[in-house]
Amino acid sequence: MKHLLSAGDLDRDEALLVLDTAEKLRELADRPIKKLPTLRGRTVVNLFFEDSTRTRISFEAAAKRLSADVINFSAKGSSVEKGESLKDTALTLEAMGADAVVVRHWASGAPHRLASSGWIRSSVVNAGDGTHEHPTQALLDAFTMRRHLGALDGRRVAIVGDVLHSRVARSNVLLLATLGADVTLVAPPTLLPVGVESWACATSYDLDSLLPKTDVVMMLRVQRERMPHPPGSDPGPRSPAFFPNAREYSRRYGLDAARMAALPEHALVMHPGPMNRGMEISADVADSSRSVIVEQVTNGVAVRMAVLYLLLAGGVPATDETVPEQRRREQA
Ligand code: NCD
């Protein structure tokens, strides 16, 4: 594997290899010393054209824990604001000797362009492109589910909310289908993308009827910034095309304590963050013992370590030696 652009690029074996590798690397997160020498001398560039908190920090932590050099490039305050093109930015990165470029871009397809352009030799990792894909988020979600539920074959996952604007939903549907899970997208008709019938999942408008038979409920953020309304204004009354108002949205599609009580005992509550507390998820649900939202963040680092490791360390599966080496260094 040279690039990770789409969750659909991974066949079942490749997806499981990433998850198993992450499992080995996850151990590190619980240790006082969290570093491995694996990518020493390699350079990872985080190229972020769109705001991000957890994804950028997560990739940075992942690269650093593998001892890579990390360059953070954010479009704000860079020459991109002066109109520098993706191509010129890429040529600059190439000149700096980047081994991997982790790219988040507001334009769907930008990472693909970068990978197929011939402008750079490095591996490209899609860290979220427009409303298209976010493959490492899907991997960390699957990783988190697997830790709690075991193999995902036949597991029922409901992905709820603003599917239309969600790259997380698309990548999750692709990956979860590969891993054998049954996915249902739950959203108002206005927030389902055109062509969703061809996705490898079911759709529903009725959250309440699904909850009792769901193993995982993944809530999506209502992406106000991608809905045409005046900046800073409430998306409710001014977004008649999507839903009547915030209260009505929550009433139909929000996860609150009453709805959570309808879930089976073992079911997980997930959210990729950032959350609109009180909108798609109530604060008590977000902070409840069913919620694995904080754990998703921790697991994200291990999954991104696995991805960088597999892309840059020659695709050799991580052996148990990866971790004992760390132990030897700690003891030395
Ligand atoms: C998601 C994203 O940026 O696509 N967040 C994330 O990566 N943790 C989802 C979102 O913004 O709602």
GROMACS .gro file of C-alpha atoms and ligand atoms in nm:
model
  344
    1MET     CA    1   0.000   0.000   0.000
    2LYS     CA    2   0.150   0.331  -0.109
    3HIS     CA    3  -0.133   0.573  -0.019
    4LEU     CA    4  -0.444   0.569   0.197
    5LEU     CA    5  -0.702   0.777   0.012
    6SER     CA    6  -1.028   0.590   0.060
    7ALA     CA    7  -1.157   0.336   0.309
    8GLY     CA    8  -1.263   0.147  -0.003
    9ASP     CA    9  -0.898   0.100  -0.101
   10LEU     CA   10  -0.862  -0.160   0.171
   11ASP     CA   11  -0.967  -0.518   0.115
   12ARG     CA   12  -1.061  -0.725   0.417
   13ASP     CA   13  -0.709  -0.856   0.480
   14GLU     CA   14  -0.554  -0.511   0.451
   15ALA     CA   15  -0.813  -0.359   0.683
   16LEU     CA   16  -0.755  -0.633   0.938
   17LEU     CA   17  -0.379  -0.586   0.907
   18VAL     CA   18  -0.416  -0.218   0.997
   19LEU     CA   19  -0.642  -0.302   1.291
   20ASP     CA   20  -0.416  -0.581   1.419
   21THR     CA   21  -0.108  -0.361   1.385
   22ALA     CA   22  -0.289  -0.085   1.573
   23GLU     CA   23  -0.377  -0.335   1.843
   24LYS     CA   24  -0.008  -0.401   1.903
   25LEU     CA   25   0.076  -0.032   1.899
   26ARG     CA   26  -0.219   0.055   2.125
   27GLU     CA   27  -0.033  -0.098   2.419
   28LEU     CA   28   0.206   0.191   2.405
   29ALA     CA   29  -0.068   0.441   2.493
   30ASP     CA   30  -0.086   0.293   2.843
   31ARG     CA   31   0.287   0.316   2.907
   32PRO     CA   32   0.476   0.603   3.064
   33ILE     CA   33   0.719   0.610   2.769
   34LYS     CA   34   0.520   0.609   2.448
   35LYS     CA   35   0.790   0.619   2.186
   36LEU     CA   36   0.928   0.368   1.931
   37PRO     CA   37   1.228   0.425   1.702
   38THR     CA   38   1.058   0.279   1.393
   39LEU     CA   39   1.035   0.590   1.172
   40ARG     CA   40   1.349   0.766   1.290
   41GLY     CA   41   1.484   0.990   1.012
   42ARG     CA   42   1.153   0.993   0.822
   43THR     CA   43   0.956   1.310   0.768
   44VAL     CA   44   0.578   1.333   0.798
   45VAL     CA   45   0.410   1.654   0.686
   46ASN     CA   46   0.066   1.743   0.818
   47LEU     CA   47  -0.087   1.954   0.544
   48PHE     CA   48  -0.410   2.107   0.674
   49PHE     CA   49  -0.618   2.333   0.451
   50GLU     CA   50  -0.918   2.304   0.683
   51ASP     CA   51  -0.952   2.349   1.059
   52SER     CA   52  -0.902   2.046   1.272
   53THR     CA   53  -0.825   1.978   1.635
   54ARG     CA   54  -0.819   1.609   1.706
   55THR     CA   55  -0.721   1.473   1.366
   56ARG     CA   56  -0.416   1.696   1.330
   57ILE     CA   57  -0.301   1.642   1.687
   58SER     CA   58  -0.363   1.271   1.650
   59PHE     CA   59  -0.149   1.239   1.337
   60GLU     CA   60   0.120   1.450   1.501
   61ALA     CA   61   0.122   1.231   1.812
   62ALA     CA   62   0.124   0.916   1.596
   63ALA     CA   63   0.422   1.029   1.387
   64LYS     CA   64   0.614   1.147   1.694
   65ARG     CA   65   0.554   0.824   1.882
   66LEU     CA   66   0.718   0.647   1.590
   67SER     CA   67   1.010   0.896   1.611
   68ALA     CA   68   0.942   1.058   1.273
   69ASP     CA   69   1.017   1.426   1.221
   70VAL     CA   70   0.690   1.616   1.192
   71ILE     CA   71   0.624   1.934   0.999
   72ASN     CA   72   0.287   2.097   1.059
   73PHE     CA   73   0.166   2.304   0.771
   74SER     CA   74  -0.160   2.486   0.813
   75ALA     CA   75  -0.303   2.685   0.524
   76LYS     CA   76  -0.386   2.973   0.756
   77GLY     CA   77  -0.092   3.210   0.769
   78SER     CA   78   0.085   3.030   0.483
   79SER     CA   79   0.132   3.121   0.119
   80VAL     CA   80  -0.188   2.933   0.043
   81GLU     CA   81  -0.368   3.244   0.170
   82LYS     CA   82  -0.175   3.435  -0.093
   83GLY     CA   83  -0.319   3.205  -0.356
   84GLU     CA   84  -0.045   2.944  -0.383
   85SER     CA   85  -0.180   2.639  -0.561
   86LEU     CA   86  -0.192   2.283  -0.437
   87LYS     CA   87   0.073   2.204  -0.695
   88ASP     CA   88   0.321   2.464  -0.570
   89THR     CA   89   0.259   2.361  -0.212
   90ALA     CA   90   0.323   2.001  -0.312
   91LEU     CA   91   0.647   2.090  -0.488
   92THR     CA   92   0.764   2.268  -0.173
   93LEU     CA   93   0.694   1.959   0.034
   94GLU     CA   94   0.875   1.743  -0.215
   95ALA     CA   95   1.175   1.975  -0.197
   96MET     CA   96   1.176   1.929   0.181
   97GLY     CA   97   1.193   1.552   0.143
   98ALA     CA   98   0.858   1.455   0.292
   99ASP     CA   99   0.809   1.078   0.317
  100ALA     CA  100   0.440   1.104   0.395
  101VAL     CA  101   0.193   1.385   0.348
  102VAL     CA  102  -0.116   1.377   0.564
  103VAL     CA  103  -0.365   1.603   0.393
  104ARG     CA  104  -0.694   1.756   0.500
  105HIS     CA  105  -0.861   1.970   0.238
  106TRP     CA  106  -1.200   2.139   0.194
  107ALA     CA  107  -1.213   2.011  -0.164
  108SER     CA  108  -1.330   1.654  -0.214
  109GLY     CA  109  -1.066   1.473  -0.418
  110ALA     CA  110  -0.767   1.691  -0.323
  111PRO     CA  111  -0.569   1.400  -0.169
  112HIS     CA  112  -0.634   1.190  -0.482
  113ARG     CA  113  -0.507   1.476  -0.696
  114LEU     CA  114  -0.193   1.499  -0.485
  115ALA     CA  115  -0.131   1.125  -0.500
  116SER     CA  116  -0.189   1.085  -0.872
  117SER     CA  117  -0.029   1.408  -0.991
  118GLY     CA  118   0.330   1.294  -1.001
  119TRP     CA  119   0.421   1.616  -0.816
  120ILE     CA  120   0.542   1.426  -0.512
  121ARG     CA  121   0.696   1.090  -0.443
  122SER     CA  122   0.572   1.058  -0.086
  123SER     CA  123   0.281   0.856   0.046
  124VAL     CA  124  -0.042   1.049   0.077
  125VAL     CA  125  -0.286   0.992   0.362
  126ASN     CA  126  -0.634   1.139   0.335
  127ALA     CA  127  -0.717   1.307   0.667
  128GLY     CA  128  -1.056   1.428   0.543
  129ASP     CA  129  -1.144   1.574   0.203
  130GLY     CA  130  -1.452   1.791   0.175
  131THR     CA  131  -1.767   1.586   0.222
  132HIS     CA  132  -1.600   1.284   0.064
  133GLU     CA  133  -1.387   1.057   0.284
  134HIS     CA  134  -1.199   1.023   0.612
  135PRO     CA  135  -1.052   0.674   0.606
  136THR     CA  136  -0.845   0.688   0.927
  137GLN     CA  137  -1.156   0.796   1.119
  138ALA     CA  138  -1.337   0.488   0.988
  139LEU     CA  139  -1.041   0.271   1.088
  140LEU     CA  140  -1.032   0.411   1.441
  141ASP     CA  141  -1.408   0.364   1.467
  142ALA     CA  142  -1.382   0.001   1.356
  143PHE     CA  143  -1.089  -0.048   1.592
  144THR     CA  144  -1.293   0.087   1.884
  145MET     CA  145  -1.592  -0.132   1.795
  146ARG     CA  146  -1.374  -0.439   1.764
  147ARG     CA  147  -1.214  -0.384   2.103
  148HIS     CA  148  -1.555  -0.393   2.268
  149LEU     CA  149  -1.752  -0.629   2.048
  150GLY     CA  150  -1.495  -0.860   1.886
  151ALA     CA  151  -1.524  -0.939   1.514
  152LEU     CA  152  -1.765  -0.707   1.336
  153ASP     CA  153  -1.927  -0.965   1.107
  154GLY     CA  154  -2.304  -0.934   1.141
  155ARG     CA  155  -2.282  -0.651   1.395
  156ARG     CA  156  -2.547  -0.384   1.350
  157VAL     CA  157  -2.427  -0.027   1.328
  158ALA     CA  158  -2.657   0.276   1.303
  159ILE     CA  159  -2.494   0.594   1.171
  160VAL     CA  160  -2.723   0.882   1.257
  161GLY     CA  161  -2.755   1.242   1.147
  162ASP     CA  162  -2.600   1.468   0.889
  163VAL     CA  163  -2.487   1.198   0.646
  164LEU     CA  164  -2.507   1.441   0.355
  165HIS     CA  165  -2.207   1.645   0.471
  166SER     CA  166  -2.020   1.363   0.641
  167ARG     CA  167  -1.700   1.213   0.508
  168VAL     CA  168  -1.698   1.001   0.825
  169ALA     CA  169  -2.023   0.828   0.723
  170ARG     CA  170  -1.905   0.743   0.372
  171SER     CA  171  -1.573   0.600   0.490
  172ASN     CA  172  -1.746   0.405   0.766
  173VAL     CA  173  -1.997   0.250   0.528
  174LEU     CA  174  -1.716   0.137   0.297
  175LEU     CA  175  -1.499  -0.008   0.571
  176LEU     CA  176  -1.776  -0.165   0.777
  177ALA     CA  177  -1.916  -0.336   0.468
  178THR     CA  178  -1.569  -0.478   0.403
  179LEU     CA  179  -1.558  -0.602   0.761
  180GLY     CA  180  -1.900  -0.766   0.733
  181ALA     CA  181  -2.107  -0.536   0.954
  182ASP     CA  182  -2.467  -0.435   0.874
  183VAL     CA  183  -2.490  -0.059   0.854
  184THR     CA  184  -2.805   0.153   0.855
  185LEU     CA  185  -2.787   0.525   0.788
  186VAL     CA  186  -3.052   0.716   0.981
  187ALA     CA  187  -3.125   1.072   0.877
  188PRO     CA  188  -3.399   1.303   0.761
  189PRO     CA  189  -3.444   1.262   0.383
  190THR     CA  190  -3.290   1.607   0.332
  191LEU     CA  191  -2.964   1.496   0.495
  192LEU     CA  192  -2.911   1.180   0.291
  193PRO     CA  193  -2.694   1.216  -0.020
  194VAL     CA  194  -2.825   1.160  -0.369
  195GLY     CA  195  -2.734   0.808  -0.479
  196VAL     CA  196  -2.724   0.664  -0.127
  197GLU     CA  197  -2.928   0.367  -0.260
  198SER     CA  198  -2.611   0.241  -0.422
  199TRP     CA  199  -2.412   0.245  -0.096
  200ALA     CA  200  -2.350  -0.086   0.079
  201CYS     CA  201  -2.598  -0.014   0.358
  202ALA     CA  202  -2.963   0.033   0.445
  203THR     CA  203  -3.131   0.367   0.519
  204SER     CA  204  -3.406   0.462   0.763
  205TYR     CA  205  -3.587   0.771   0.887
  206ASP     CA  206  -3.691   0.604   1.210
  207LEU     CA  207  -3.427   0.600   1.484
  208ASP     CA  208  -3.654   0.468   1.757
  209SER     CA  209  -3.745   0.146   1.581
  210LEU     CA  210  -3.378   0.066   1.519
  211LEU     CA  211  -3.229   0.129   1.862
  212PRO     CA  212  -3.332  -0.198   2.034
  213LYS     CA  213  -3.148  -0.403   1.768
  214THR     CA  214  -2.836  -0.192   1.738
  215ASP     CA  215  -2.487  -0.285   1.860
  216VAL     CA  216  -2.333   0.055   1.785
  217VAL     CA  217  -2.496   0.392   1.744
  218MET     CA  218  -2.268   0.647   1.583
  219MET     CA  219  -2.392   1.004   1.603
  220LEU     CA  220  -2.277   1.253   1.342
  221ARG     CA  221  -2.227   1.624   1.395
  222VAL     CA  222  -2.476   1.854   1.227
  223GLN     CA  223  -2.228   2.036   1.002
  224ARG     CA  224  -2.361   2.390   1.016
  225GLU     CA  225  -2.058   2.528   0.834
  226ARG     CA  226  -2.145   2.323   0.525
  227MET     CA  227  -2.507   2.437   0.524
  228PRO     CA  228  -2.577   2.762   0.345
  229HIS     CA  229  -2.678   3.005   0.619
  230PRO     CA  230  -2.530   3.333   0.740
  231PRO     CA  231  -2.213   3.269   0.945
  232GLY     CA  232  -2.275   3.260   1.318
  233SER     CA  233  -2.652   3.237   1.285
  234ASP     CA  234  -2.861   2.951   1.415
  235PRO     CA  235  -2.895   2.688   1.142
  236GLY     CA  236  -3.252   2.612   1.245
  237PRO     CA  237  -3.495   2.864   1.104
  238ARG     CA  238  -3.250   2.972   0.837
  239SER     CA  239  -3.194   2.622   0.700
  240PRO     CA  240  -3.544   2.527   0.595
  241ALA     CA  241  -3.403   2.302   0.325
  242PHE     CA  242  -3.244   2.068   0.580
  243PHE     CA  243  -3.467   2.062   0.890
  244PRO     CA  244  -3.725   2.287   1.056
  245ASN     CA  245  -3.515   2.391   1.357
  246ALA     CA  246  -3.260   2.261   1.604
  247ARG     CA  247  -3.523   2.152   1.856
  248GLU     CA  248  -3.718   1.955   1.602
  249TYR     CA  249  -3.397   1.795   1.477
  250SER     CA  250  -3.303   1.680   1.829
  251ARG     CA  251  -3.653   1.551   1.892
  252ARG     CA  252  -3.641   1.325   1.585
  253TYR     CA  253  -3.273   1.240   1.550
  254GLY     CA  254  -3.094   1.335   1.872
  255LEU     CA  255  -2.964   1.073   2.114
  256ASP     CA  256  -3.082   1.150   2.467
  257ALA     CA  257  -3.104   0.939   2.784
  258ALA     CA  258  -3.450   0.803   2.697
  259ARG     CA  259  -3.333   0.680   2.358
  260MET     CA  260  -3.012   0.542   2.503
  261ALA     CA  261  -3.221   0.333   2.743
  262ALA     CA  262  -3.374   0.158   2.442
  263LEU     CA  263  -3.034   0.026   2.331
  264PRO     CA  264  -2.923  -0.325   2.424
  265GLU     CA  265  -2.703  -0.345   2.736
  266HIS     CA  266  -2.380  -0.398   2.542
  267ALA     CA  267  -2.435  -0.127   2.278
  268LEU     CA  268  -2.177   0.146   2.225
  269VAL     CA  269  -2.237   0.516   2.171
  270MET     CA  270  -1.987   0.682   1.938
  271HIS     CA  271  -1.925   1.026   1.789
  272PRO     CA  272  -1.624   1.136   1.582
  273GLY     CA  273  -1.620   1.480   1.745
  274PRO     CA  274  -1.649   1.771   1.761
  275MET     CA  275  -1.991   1.730   1.927
  276ASN     CA  276  -2.282   1.971   1.931
  277ARG     CA  277  -2.391   1.881   2.282
  278GLY     CA  278  -2.767   1.924   2.311
  279MET     CA  279  -2.820   1.889   1.937
  280GLU     CA  280  -2.734   1.546   1.798
  281ILE     CA  281  -2.633   1.410   2.139
  282SER     CA  282  -2.728   1.516   2.490
  283ALA     CA  283  -2.453   1.596   2.738
  284ASP     CA  284  -2.551   1.314   2.975
  285VAL     CA  285  -2.531   1.057   2.694
  286ALA     CA  286  -2.196   1.192   2.573
  287ASP     CA  287  -2.056   1.154   2.925
  288SER     CA  288  -2.227   0.824   3.007
  289SER     CA  289  -2.057   0.490   3.060
  290ARG     CA  290  -2.195   0.370   2.723
  291SER     CA  291  -2.006   0.641   2.543
  292VAL     CA  292  -1.664   0.550   2.399
  293ILE     CA  293  -1.611   0.896   2.250
  294VAL     CA  294  -1.297   0.977   2.448
  295GLU     CA  295  -1.159   0.630   2.382
  296GLN     CA  296  -1.206   0.688   2.008
  297VAL     CA  297  -0.955   0.972   2.038
  298THR     CA  298  -0.699   0.755   2.218
  299ASN     CA  299  -0.747   0.475   1.967
  300GLY     CA  300  -0.706   0.720   1.682
  301VAL     CA  301  -0.340   0.767   1.766
  302ALA     CA  302  -0.270   0.392   1.756
  303VAL     CA  303  -0.457   0.351   1.429
  304ARG     CA  304  -0.268   0.639   1.266
  305MET     CA  305   0.058   0.496   1.394
  306ALA     CA  306  -0.035   0.169   1.226
  307VAL     CA  307  -0.117   0.345   0.899
  308LEU     CA  308   0.208   0.544   0.895
  309TYR     CA  309   0.402   0.235   0.994
  310LEU     CA  310   0.251   0.021   0.718
  311LEU     CA  311   0.295   0.292   0.454
  312LEU     CA  312   0.650   0.393   0.547
  313ALA     CA  313   0.808   0.086   0.699
  314GLY     CA  314   0.760  -0.121   0.384
  315GLY     CA  315   0.428  -0.282   0.465
  316VAL     CA  316   0.593  -0.541   0.688
  317PRO     CA  317   0.341  -0.650   0.950
  318ALA     CA  318   0.428  -0.527   1.299
  319THR     CA  319   0.561  -0.818   1.497
  320ASP     CA  320   0.551  -0.856   1.871
  321GLU     CA  321   0.913  -0.744   1.849
  322THR     CA  322   0.790  -0.391   1.777
  323VAL     CA  323   0.679  -0.357   2.133
  324PRO     CA  324   0.947  -0.554   2.320
  325GLU     CA  325   1.204  -0.330   2.157
  326GLN     CA  326   1.039  -0.047   2.345
  327ARG     CA  327   1.056  -0.248   2.665
  328ARG     CA  328   1.430  -0.306   2.615
  329ARG     CA  329   1.482   0.065   2.567
  330GLU     CA  330   1.287   0.141   2.881
  331GLN     CA  331   1.498  -0.102   3.077
  332ALA     CA  332   1.827   0.021   2.933
  333NCD     C1  333  -1.492   1.480   1.154
  333NCD     C2  334  -1.438   1.549   1.031
  333NCD     O1  335  -1.361   1.644   1.042
  333NCD     O2  336  -1.474   1.502   0.926
  333NCD     N1  337  -1.421   1.505   1.270
  333NCD     C3  338  -1.302   1.443   1.293
  333NCD     O3  339  -1.222   1.421   1.207
  333NCD     N2  340  -1.279   1.405   1.420
  333NCD     C4  341  -1.637   1.499   1.171
  333NCD     C5  342  -1.691   1.638   1.187
  333NCD     O4  343  -1.626   1.737   1.160
  333NCD     O5  344  -1.807   1.646   1.229
   0.00000   0.00000   0.00000
